[in-house]
Short mmCIF file of C-alpha atoms in Angstrom, two decimals:
data_model
loop_
_atom_site.label_atom_id
_atom_site.label_comp_id
_atom_site.label_asym_id
_atom_site.label_seq_id
_atom_site.Cartn_x
_atom_site.Cartn_y
_atom_site.Cartn_z
CA MET P 813 14.70 -31.31 -31.47
CA GLN P 814 14.29 -34.65 -29.74
CA ASP P 815 16.39 -33.35 -26.82
CA VAL P 816 14.20 -30.33 -26.18
CA ILE P 817 11.67 -32.02 -23.91
CA ALA P 818 10.58 -35.50 -23.01
CA MET P 819 7.63 -36.59 -25.08
CA SER P 820 6.47 -39.71 -23.30
CA THR P 821 5.54 -40.71 -19.81
CA GLU P 822 8.47 -43.13 -19.80
CA GLN P 823 10.99 -40.28 -19.87
CA LYS P 824 12.16 -38.35 -16.85
CA ASN P 825 9.83 -35.78 -15.26
CA ASP P 826 11.97 -32.67 -14.99
CA GLY P 827 9.25 -30.29 -13.83
CA VAL P 828 7.86 -29.22 -10.49
CA GLY P 829 6.75 -32.77 -9.73
CA ALA P 830 10.32 -34.06 -9.79
CA ARG P 831 11.46 -31.33 -7.41
CA VAL P 832 8.55 -31.94 -5.05
CA ALA P 833 9.45 -35.64 -5.00
CA GLU P 834 13.11 -34.82 -4.33
CA GLU P 835 12.30 -32.46 -1.44
CA ARG P 836 9.77 -34.92 -0.01
CA LYS P 837 12.35 -37.71 -0.02
CA LEU P 838 14.98 -35.46 1.56
CA ALA P 839 12.49 -34.76 4.34
CA GLY P 840 11.93 -38.49 4.76
CA TRP P 841 8.22 -38.16 4.01
CA THR P 842 5.86 -40.49 2.22
CA GLN P 843 3.50 -39.18 -0.42
CA ALA P 844 0.65 -39.69 2.02
CA ARG P 845 2.34 -37.57 4.69
CA LEU P 846 2.98 -34.73 2.23
CA ALA P 847 -0.62 -34.90 1.04
CA SER P 848 -1.92 -34.74 4.61
CA THR P 849 0.35 -31.86 5.63
CA ALA P 850 -0.28 -29.86 2.46
CA ASN P 851 -4.02 -30.62 2.57
CA VAL P 852 -4.12 -32.14 -0.92
CA SER P 853 -5.01 -35.65 -2.05
CA THR P 854 -2.42 -38.40 -2.18
CA SER P 855 -3.55 -39.20 -5.71
CA LEU P 856 -2.72 -35.64 -6.77
CA VAL P 857 0.73 -35.82 -5.20
CA LYS P 858 1.38 -39.07 -7.08
CA ALA P 859 0.06 -37.67 -10.36
CA VAL P 860 2.17 -34.50 -10.16
CA GLU P 861 5.31 -36.33 -9.08
CA GLN P 862 4.91 -38.80 -11.94
CA GLY P 863 4.28 -36.04 -14.47
CA ARG P 864 0.72 -37.14 -15.21
CA ALA P 865 -0.78 -33.86 -13.96
CA PRO P 866 0.56 -30.31 -14.04
CA ALA P 867 1.31 -28.61 -10.73
CA SER P 868 -1.09 -25.74 -10.03
CA PRO P 869 -0.05 -22.59 -8.13
CA ALA P 870 -2.09 -23.79 -5.14
CA PHE P 871 -0.36 -27.18 -5.16
CA ILE P 872 3.09 -25.60 -5.46
CA SER P 873 2.60 -23.11 -2.64
CA ALA P 874 0.93 -25.69 -0.38
CA CYS P 875 3.74 -28.21 -0.88
CA GLY P 876 6.35 -25.51 -0.46
CA ARG P 877 4.81 -24.46 2.84
CA ALA P 878 4.52 -28.04 4.05
CA LEU P 879 8.08 -28.96 3.09
CA LYS P 880 9.47 -25.56 4.20
CA VAL P 881 10.87 -24.97 0.73
CA GLY P 882 10.56 -21.72 -1.20
CA VAL P 883 8.33 -21.61 -4.25
CA THR P 884 11.27 -20.42 -6.33
CA ALA P 885 13.14 -23.61 -5.45
CA LEU P 886 10.26 -25.79 -6.63
CA LEU P 887 9.91 -23.75 -9.82
CA GLU P 888 13.67 -23.35 -10.30
CA GLN P 889 13.20 -19.66 -10.93
CA PRO P 890 14.59 -17.50 -12.32
CA TYR P 891 15.11 -19.66 -15.37
CA PRO P 892 18.64 -19.87 -16.86
CA ARG P 893 19.62 -17.28 -19.45
CA THR P 894 21.38 -18.87 -22.40
CA THR P 895 20.74 -16.41 -25.26
CA ARG P 896 21.61 -12.77 -25.86
CA ASP P 897 17.93 -11.79 -25.91
CA GLU P 898 17.32 -13.45 -22.55
CA GLN P 899 20.36 -11.70 -21.09
CA LEU P 900 19.05 -8.32 -22.24
CA VAL P 901 15.65 -8.92 -20.64
CA HIS P 902 17.32 -9.64 -17.29
CA ALA P 903 20.01 -6.97 -17.59
CA GLY P 904 18.27 -4.41 -15.38
CA ILE P 905 17.91 -6.72 -12.37
CA PRO P 906 21.19 -5.82 -10.56
CA ASP P 907 20.46 -2.07 -10.75
CA ILE P 908 16.85 -2.60 -9.67
CA ARG P 909 18.06 -4.63 -6.70
CA ARG P 910 20.45 -1.85 -5.73
CA GLU P 911 17.75 0.84 -5.88
CA LEU P 912 15.41 -1.25 -3.75
CA ALA P 913 18.21 -1.61 -1.20
CA VAL P 914 19.07 2.12 -0.96
CA TYR P 915 15.49 3.42 -1.15
CA ARG P 916 15.84 5.65 1.96
CA ILE P 917 19.48 6.65 1.55
CA PRO P 918 20.04 10.35 0.71
CA PRO P 919 21.02 10.60 -2.97
CA GLU P 920 24.05 12.37 -4.34
CA ASP P 921 23.78 16.12 -4.72
CA ILE P 922 22.23 16.42 -8.17
CA PRO P 923 19.37 18.67 -9.35
CA PRO P 924 15.94 17.03 -9.15
CA ARG P 925 13.89 16.58 -12.30
CA THR P 926 10.58 18.38 -12.63
CA LEU P 927 7.37 16.81 -11.39
CA HIS P 928 6.02 16.98 -14.93
CA GLU P 929 8.96 14.99 -16.31
CA LEU P 930 8.72 12.39 -13.59
CA THR P 931 4.97 12.01 -14.06
CA GLY P 932 5.50 11.33 -17.75
CA ASP P 933 8.16 8.71 -17.14
CA VAL P 934 6.10 6.93 -14.48
CA ALA P 935 3.17 6.76 -16.89
CA ARG P 936 5.54 5.37 -19.51
CA ALA P 937 6.78 2.71 -17.08
CA SER P 938 3.22 1.66 -16.26
CA LYS P 939 2.40 1.45 -19.96
CA MET P 940 5.44 -0.76 -20.53
CA ARG P 941 4.28 -2.94 -17.67
CA HIS P 942 0.83 -3.39 -19.20
CA MET P 943 2.46 -4.07 -22.58
CA VAL P 944 4.78 -6.58 -20.86
CA ASN P 945 7.73 -4.84 -22.48
CA LEU P 946 10.09 -6.13 -19.81
CA GLY P 947 13.36 -5.37 -21.59
CA GLU P 948 12.77 -1.64 -21.96
CA LEU P 949 11.04 -1.47 -18.58
CA GLY P 950 14.09 -3.02 -16.94
CA GLU P 951 16.25 -0.33 -18.50
CA LEU P 952 13.98 2.50 -17.34
CA LEU P 953 13.20 1.45 -13.78
CA PRO P 954 16.60 1.87 -12.05
CA SER P 955 17.11 5.46 -13.21
CA LEU P 956 13.47 6.32 -12.56
CA LEU P 957 13.59 4.95 -9.01
CA HIS P 958 16.79 6.94 -8.44
CA ASP P 959 15.29 10.15 -9.81
CA LEU P 960 12.19 9.77 -7.68
CA ARG P 961 14.41 9.27 -4.63
CA VAL P 962 16.17 12.53 -5.47
CA ALA P 963 12.82 14.24 -5.93
CA TRP P 964 11.23 13.26 -2.63
CA TYR P 965 14.34 14.24 -0.70
CA SER P 966 14.23 17.62 -2.46
CA SER P 967 10.53 18.38 -1.90
CA SER P 968 7.99 18.87 0.85
CA GLY P 969 4.26 19.22 1.47
CA THR P 970 1.81 18.23 -1.23
CA ASP P 971 4.52 18.00 -3.90
CA GLN P 972 6.31 15.41 -1.82
CA GLU P 973 3.07 13.46 -1.38
CA ARG P 974 2.57 13.45 -5.14
CA ILE P 975 6.12 12.19 -5.64
CA PHE P 976 5.53 9.41 -3.13
CA GLY P 977 2.42 8.48 -5.12
CA LEU P 978 4.53 8.29 -8.28
CA LEU P 979 7.15 6.28 -6.43
CA ALA P 980 4.51 3.82 -5.25
CA GLU P 981 3.28 3.37 -8.81
CA THR P 982 6.84 2.74 -9.95
CA TYR P 983 7.40 0.17 -7.22
CA ALA P 984 4.23 -1.60 -8.41
CA ALA P 985 5.61 -1.75 -11.95
CA THR P 986 8.92 -2.98 -10.54
CA SER P 987 7.27 -5.74 -8.54
CA GLN P 988 5.35 -7.01 -11.54
CA ALA P 989 8.34 -6.85 -13.87
CA VAL P 990 10.70 -8.82 -11.65
CA TYR P 991 7.96 -11.28 -10.67
CA LYS P 992 7.35 -12.14 -14.30
CA LEU P 993 11.04 -12.89 -14.73
CA GLY P 994 11.00 -15.24 -11.74
CA TYR P 995 12.61 -13.05 -9.07
CA ILE P 996 9.87 -13.69 -6.53
CA ASP P 997 11.81 -12.55 -3.46
CA LEU P 998 12.78 -9.33 -5.22
CA ALA P 999 9.13 -8.79 -6.15
CA SER P 1000 8.21 -9.16 -2.47
CA LEU P 1001 10.78 -6.52 -1.56
CA ALA P 1002 9.24 -4.17 -4.13
CA VAL P 1003 5.83 -4.70 -2.50
CA ASP P 1004 7.39 -3.67 0.84
CA ARG P 1005 8.68 -0.52 -0.82
CA TYR P 1006 5.28 0.13 -2.38
CA GLU P 1007 3.60 0.04 1.01
CA TRP P 1008 6.23 2.40 2.44
CA ALA P 1009 5.74 4.94 -0.35
CA ALA P 1010 1.94 4.65 -0.48
CA ALA P 1011 1.68 5.35 3.27
CA ARG P 1012 3.43 8.69 2.62
CA SER P 1013 1.37 9.66 -0.42
CA GLY P 1014 -1.68 10.85 1.49
CA ASP P 1015 -3.83 8.63 -0.75
CA LYS P 1016 -5.92 6.06 1.10
CA LEU P 1017 -6.81 4.16 -2.05
CA ALA P 1018 -3.11 3.84 -2.89
CA VAL P 1019 -2.66 2.22 0.52
CA LEU P 1020 -5.44 -0.26 -0.31
CA ALA P 1021 -3.70 -1.03 -3.59
CA GLY P 1022 -0.79 -2.03 -1.39
CA ASP P 1023 -3.12 -4.29 0.59
CA TYR P 1024 -4.11 -5.91 -2.70
CA GLN P 1025 -0.45 -6.62 -3.42
CA ARG P 1026 0.25 -7.79 0.14
CA ALA P 1027 -2.62 -10.25 -0.09
CA GLY P 1028 -1.08 -11.58 -3.27
CA GLU P 1029 2.13 -12.24 -1.34
CA MET P 1030 0.17 -14.12 1.32
CA ILE P 1031 -1.66 -16.19 -1.30
CA GLY P 1032 1.66 -17.06 -2.89
CA VAL P 1033 2.88 -18.67 0.34
CA ALA P 1034 -0.38 -20.56 0.91
CA ASP P 1035 -1.70 -18.30 3.69
CA TRP P 1036 -5.11 -18.27 2.07
CA ALA P 1037 -7.22 -17.84 5.21
CA GLY P 1038 -4.97 -15.03 6.39
CA ALA P 1039 -5.28 -13.28 3.04
CA GLU P 1040 -9.07 -13.46 3.19
CA ARG P 1041 -9.14 -11.96 6.68
CA PHE P 1042 -6.70 -9.25 5.69
CA LEU P 1043 -8.69 -8.30 2.60
CA GLU P 1044 -11.94 -8.22 4.56
CA GLU P 1045 -10.41 -5.65 6.92
CA SER P 1046 -9.17 -3.66 3.94
CA ARG P 1047 -12.62 -3.51 2.39
CA LYS P 1048 -14.13 -2.30 5.65
CA THR P 1049 -12.18 0.95 5.34
CA ILE P 1050 -14.07 1.93 2.18
CA GLU P 1051 -17.35 0.08 2.64
CA PRO P 1052 -19.18 3.21 3.92
CA LYS P 1053 -18.21 5.03 0.72
CA ILE P 1054 -19.42 2.41 -1.76
CA GLY P 1055 -22.91 3.90 -1.95
CA LYS P 1056 -21.50 7.23 -3.19
CA GLY P 1057 -20.54 5.65 -6.49
CA ASP P 1058 -17.02 7.04 -6.88
CA PRO P 1059 -15.56 4.95 -9.76
CA ALA P 1060 -12.04 4.68 -8.32
CA THR P 1061 -13.39 3.55 -4.95
CA LEU P 1062 -15.71 1.06 -6.60
CA ALA P 1063 -12.85 -0.29 -8.71
CA MET P 1064 -10.73 -0.82 -5.60
CA TRP P 1065 -13.66 -2.52 -3.86
CA GLY P 1066 -14.12 -4.86 -6.81
CA ASN P 1067 -10.42 -5.68 -7.07
CA LEU P 1068 -10.22 -6.52 -3.38
CA HIS P 1069 -13.13 -8.94 -3.87
CA LEU P 1070 -11.38 -10.56 -6.84
CA LYS P 1071 -8.25 -11.10 -4.79
CA SER P 1072 -10.38 -12.62 -2.01
CA GLY P 1073 -11.91 -14.89 -4.62
CA LEU P 1074 -8.44 -16.08 -5.59
CA ALA P 1075 -7.56 -16.87 -1.97
CA ALA P 1076 -10.80 -18.80 -1.55
CA ALA P 1077 -10.37 -20.67 -4.83
CA ARG P 1078 -6.88 -21.83 -3.92
CA ALA P 1079 -8.18 -22.93 -0.54
CA GLY P 1080 -10.80 -25.05 -2.32
CA ARG P 1081 -13.72 -22.94 -1.06
CA ARG P 1082 -15.71 -22.66 -4.25
CA ASP P 1083 -18.89 -21.11 -2.85
CA THR P 1084 -16.89 -18.32 -1.25
CA ALA P 1085 -14.87 -17.72 -4.41
CA ASP P 1086 -18.05 -17.52 -6.47
CA ALA P 1087 -19.57 -15.08 -3.97
CA HIS P 1088 -16.60 -12.74 -4.29
CA LEU P 1089 -16.75 -13.04 -8.07
CA ALA P 1090 -20.46 -12.15 -8.00
CA GLU P 1091 -19.73 -9.05 -5.89
CA ALA P 1092 -17.00 -7.99 -8.30
CA THR P 1093 -19.29 -8.60 -11.27
CA GLU P 1094 -22.00 -6.42 -9.76
CA THR P 1095 -19.48 -3.69 -8.99
CA ALA P 1096 -18.10 -3.76 -12.54
CA ALA P 1097 -21.64 -3.42 -13.88
CA ARG P 1098 -22.15 -0.34 -11.69
CA ILE P 1099 -19.04 1.26 -13.15
CA GLY P 1100 -19.96 0.18 -16.67
CA ALA P 1101 -16.50 0.59 -18.17
CA ASP P 1102 -12.97 -0.72 -17.86
CA ARG P 1103 -10.70 1.42 -15.67
CA ASP P 1104 -7.05 1.46 -14.65
CA ASP P 1105 -7.04 3.19 -11.27
CA TYR P 1106 -3.73 2.66 -9.47
CA ARG P 1107 -2.73 0.50 -12.44
CA LEU P 1108 -5.11 -2.20 -11.24
CA CYS P 1109 -7.33 -2.96 -14.19
CA PHE P 1110 -10.97 -3.29 -13.25
CA GLY P 1111 -14.22 -3.36 -15.14
CA PRO P 1112 -16.47 -5.78 -17.02
CA THR P 1113 -13.64 -7.15 -19.19
CA ASN P 1114 -11.21 -7.85 -16.37
CA VAL P 1115 -13.90 -9.47 -14.24
CA GLN P 1116 -14.66 -11.81 -17.14
CA ILE P 1117 -10.97 -12.63 -17.38
CA TRP P 1118 -10.87 -13.33 -13.64
CA SER P 1119 -13.96 -15.55 -13.89
CA VAL P 1120 -12.04 -17.92 -16.15
CA GLY P 1121 -8.95 -17.81 -13.98
CA LEU P 1122 -10.90 -18.56 -10.80
CA ALA P 1123 -12.53 -21.59 -12.41
CA VAL P 1124 -9.08 -22.85 -13.39
CA GLU P 1125 -7.82 -22.30 -9.84
CA MET P 1126 -10.71 -24.48 -8.66
CA LEU P 1127 -9.53 -27.11 -11.20
CA ASP P 1128 -12.83 -26.92 -13.09
CA GLY P 1129 -11.66 -26.79 -16.68
CA THR P 1130 -15.11 -27.33 -18.11
CA GLU P 1131 -16.46 -24.28 -16.28
CA ALA P 1132 -13.43 -22.24 -17.31
CA VAL P 1133 -13.99 -23.05 -20.98
CA LYS P 1134 -17.68 -22.27 -20.61
CA ARG P 1135 -16.97 -18.91 -18.99
CA SER P 1136 -14.38 -18.04 -21.64
CA VAL P 1137 -17.12 -17.71 -24.24
CA ARG P 1138 -18.26 -14.53 -22.46
CA VAL P 1139 -14.80 -12.95 -22.50
CA LYS P 1140 -14.64 -10.16 -25.05
CA LEU P 1141 -11.17 -8.68 -25.27
CA SER P 1142 -11.01 -5.24 -26.81
CA ALA P 1143 -8.11 -3.42 -28.41
CA GLY P 1144 -7.77 -1.49 -25.16
CA THR P 1145 -7.28 -4.57 -23.00
CA PRO P 1146 -3.70 -4.48 -21.66
CA ARG P 1147 -1.52 -7.19 -23.15
CA GLU P 1148 -0.58 -8.22 -19.64
CA ARG P 1149 -4.20 -9.11 -18.86
CA ALA P 1150 -5.04 -10.55 -22.29
CA GLY P 1151 -1.93 -12.74 -22.29
CA HIS P 1152 -2.67 -13.95 -18.77
CA HIS P 1153 -6.21 -14.83 -19.85
CA TYR P 1154 -4.96 -17.15 -22.56
CA ILE P 1155 -2.41 -18.72 -20.20
CA ASP P 1156 -5.26 -19.49 -17.80
CA LEU P 1157 -7.47 -20.67 -20.64
CA ALA P 1158 -4.79 -23.09 -21.80
CA ARG P 1159 -4.80 -24.62 -18.33
CA GLY P 1160 -8.59 -24.74 -18.48
CA PHE P 1161 -8.59 -26.54 -21.82
CA LEU P 1162 -6.04 -29.02 -20.47
CA LEU P 1163 -8.22 -29.76 -17.45
CA HIS P 1164 -11.20 -30.05 -19.80
CA GLY P 1165 -9.35 -32.65 -21.87
CA ASP P 1166 -8.99 -30.48 -24.98
CA ARG P 1167 -5.28 -30.57 -25.80
CA ASP P 1168 -5.66 -28.82 -29.14
CA GLY P 1169 -7.54 -26.01 -27.41
CA ALA P 1170 -4.79 -25.75 -24.81
CA LEU P 1171 -2.03 -25.42 -27.38
CA SER P 1172 -4.08 -22.91 -29.39
CA ALA P 1173 -4.57 -20.79 -26.26
CA LEU P 1174 -0.83 -20.91 -25.55
CA GLN P 1175 -0.12 -19.73 -29.08
CA SER P 1176 -2.52 -16.83 -28.55
CA ALA P 1177 -0.74 -15.92 -25.31
CA ARG P 1178 2.58 -16.01 -27.15
CA ARG P 1179 1.35 -13.67 -29.87
CA ILE P 1180 -0.06 -11.18 -27.38
CA ALA P 1181 2.59 -11.18 -24.63
CA PRO P 1182 5.60 -13.28 -25.69
CA THR P 1183 7.95 -12.49 -22.81
CA GLN P 1184 5.26 -13.05 -20.17
CA THR P 1185 4.33 -16.35 -21.81
CA ARG P 1186 7.91 -17.52 -22.19
CA TYR P 1187 8.70 -17.10 -18.50
CA HIS P 1188 5.38 -18.07 -16.93
CA PRO P 1189 5.77 -21.26 -14.86
CA MET P 1190 2.21 -22.36 -15.58
CA VAL P 1191 3.00 -22.24 -19.29
CA HIS P 1192 5.91 -24.58 -18.67
CA GLU P 1193 3.75 -26.93 -16.62
CA THR P 1194 1.02 -26.92 -19.28
CA VAL P 1195 3.46 -27.59 -22.12
CA ARG P 1196 5.11 -30.35 -20.15
CA ALA P 1197 1.72 -31.99 -19.51
CA LEU P 1198 0.79 -31.69 -23.20
CA ALA P 1199 4.06 -33.28 -24.19
CA ARG P 1200 3.62 -36.22 -21.86
CA GLN P 1201 -0.03 -36.86 -22.51
CA ASP P 1202 -0.16 -36.68 -26.29
CA ALA P 1203 2.69 -38.40 -28.10
CA ARG P 1204 0.87 -38.15 -31.43
CA SER P 1205 1.07 -34.35 -31.69
CA THR P 1206 4.60 -33.76 -30.57
CA GLU P 1207 6.11 -31.55 -33.27
CA THR P 1208 4.18 -28.37 -32.46
CA VAL P 1209 4.37 -28.96 -28.73
CA ARG P 1210 8.09 -29.64 -28.99
CA GLY P 1211 8.59 -26.42 -30.89
CA PHE P 1212 6.70 -24.44 -28.27
CA ALA P 1213 8.76 -26.07 -25.53
CA ALA P 1214 11.96 -25.12 -27.36
CA TRP P 1215 10.77 -21.52 -27.64
CA CYS P 1216 10.17 -21.51 -23.85
CA GLY P 1217 13.73 -22.74 -23.31
CA MET P 1218 12.49 -25.84 -21.50
CA GLY P 1219 15.16 -28.15 -22.89
CA ARG P 1220 18.05 -26.17 -21.45
CA ARG P 1221 17.48 -26.87 -17.74
#
């Protein structure tokens, strides 16, 4: 077990920090120049490169943009597959990639399935997504994308619009599934396909759900100001309807504010992030219940989850831990969201200086959504930081690192 992961600050930093340092040196830059270009502090660059601080998503995307290096390169995603179980989880990727490539190509001459059958399978795919059942989802998605392609070529009018709506929902599930496995570029392609299908569905809210995803892509490449402007324009299209109280419209309004809050938080604009969170909180209170319109969870529970995550993104672990007390997860909370909450909370505890709390939160994430937790880069960064900062409690941390496969890269 000693080979699984370094347990002291004297051993080699094999995480994001090491790869940032390598790319910085290849560019011929000093730490100060990288800090200035990426708009982060030199002390943070030093701490991350030396393994004394975990790399946050904002730090990774900002450094990637500054160094002109893809985020996947800094994260070394997708992670290597060295076990049979890992191979099975990734097995659907080649067929998914093929379906995303041929999305507009006329299918072979086979009878289309009924709209009822397709609707049931799309709902099943979305459920698998929320359950983070990535193995079975990867098996279902290629054939479902193919069948939906057959269906829209074989239909017209309102039936075709409904099929495009189902296709958009399936592309959303596809994007999330491949993203969680580390195929970020493939996830971006699925977002492109989502926007294409949503535009043909006749559903304006579905188009805005695409804007939500597009903004996520922009945030991921450190275009935070651009994402905020884009989301503001998106909200303007439904702002006149907010007073009518339609729950689906309100949920979309609230989600667009949450995404704006994320962009602001990563840009270090705390007041703006808090303002968007307040708007989302008020909107969730108006709805009064958790909803899943367009497979974008929204309601009081998800806003509470986001409140913790936004505090973490602003590197305020103490506030994140404080906010977590208000989070009440119900049996109906999707595992995807509940697992993500505990991943964020682990980062919050780490920032707060509570290493035991961080490891406990990681264990909760593992119980709820094991595959999501295993492949989440922020889990790896948190575990690596725990291992380096606390040599006295290495056995449990080492075991968690082994479960994540961190010693095999």
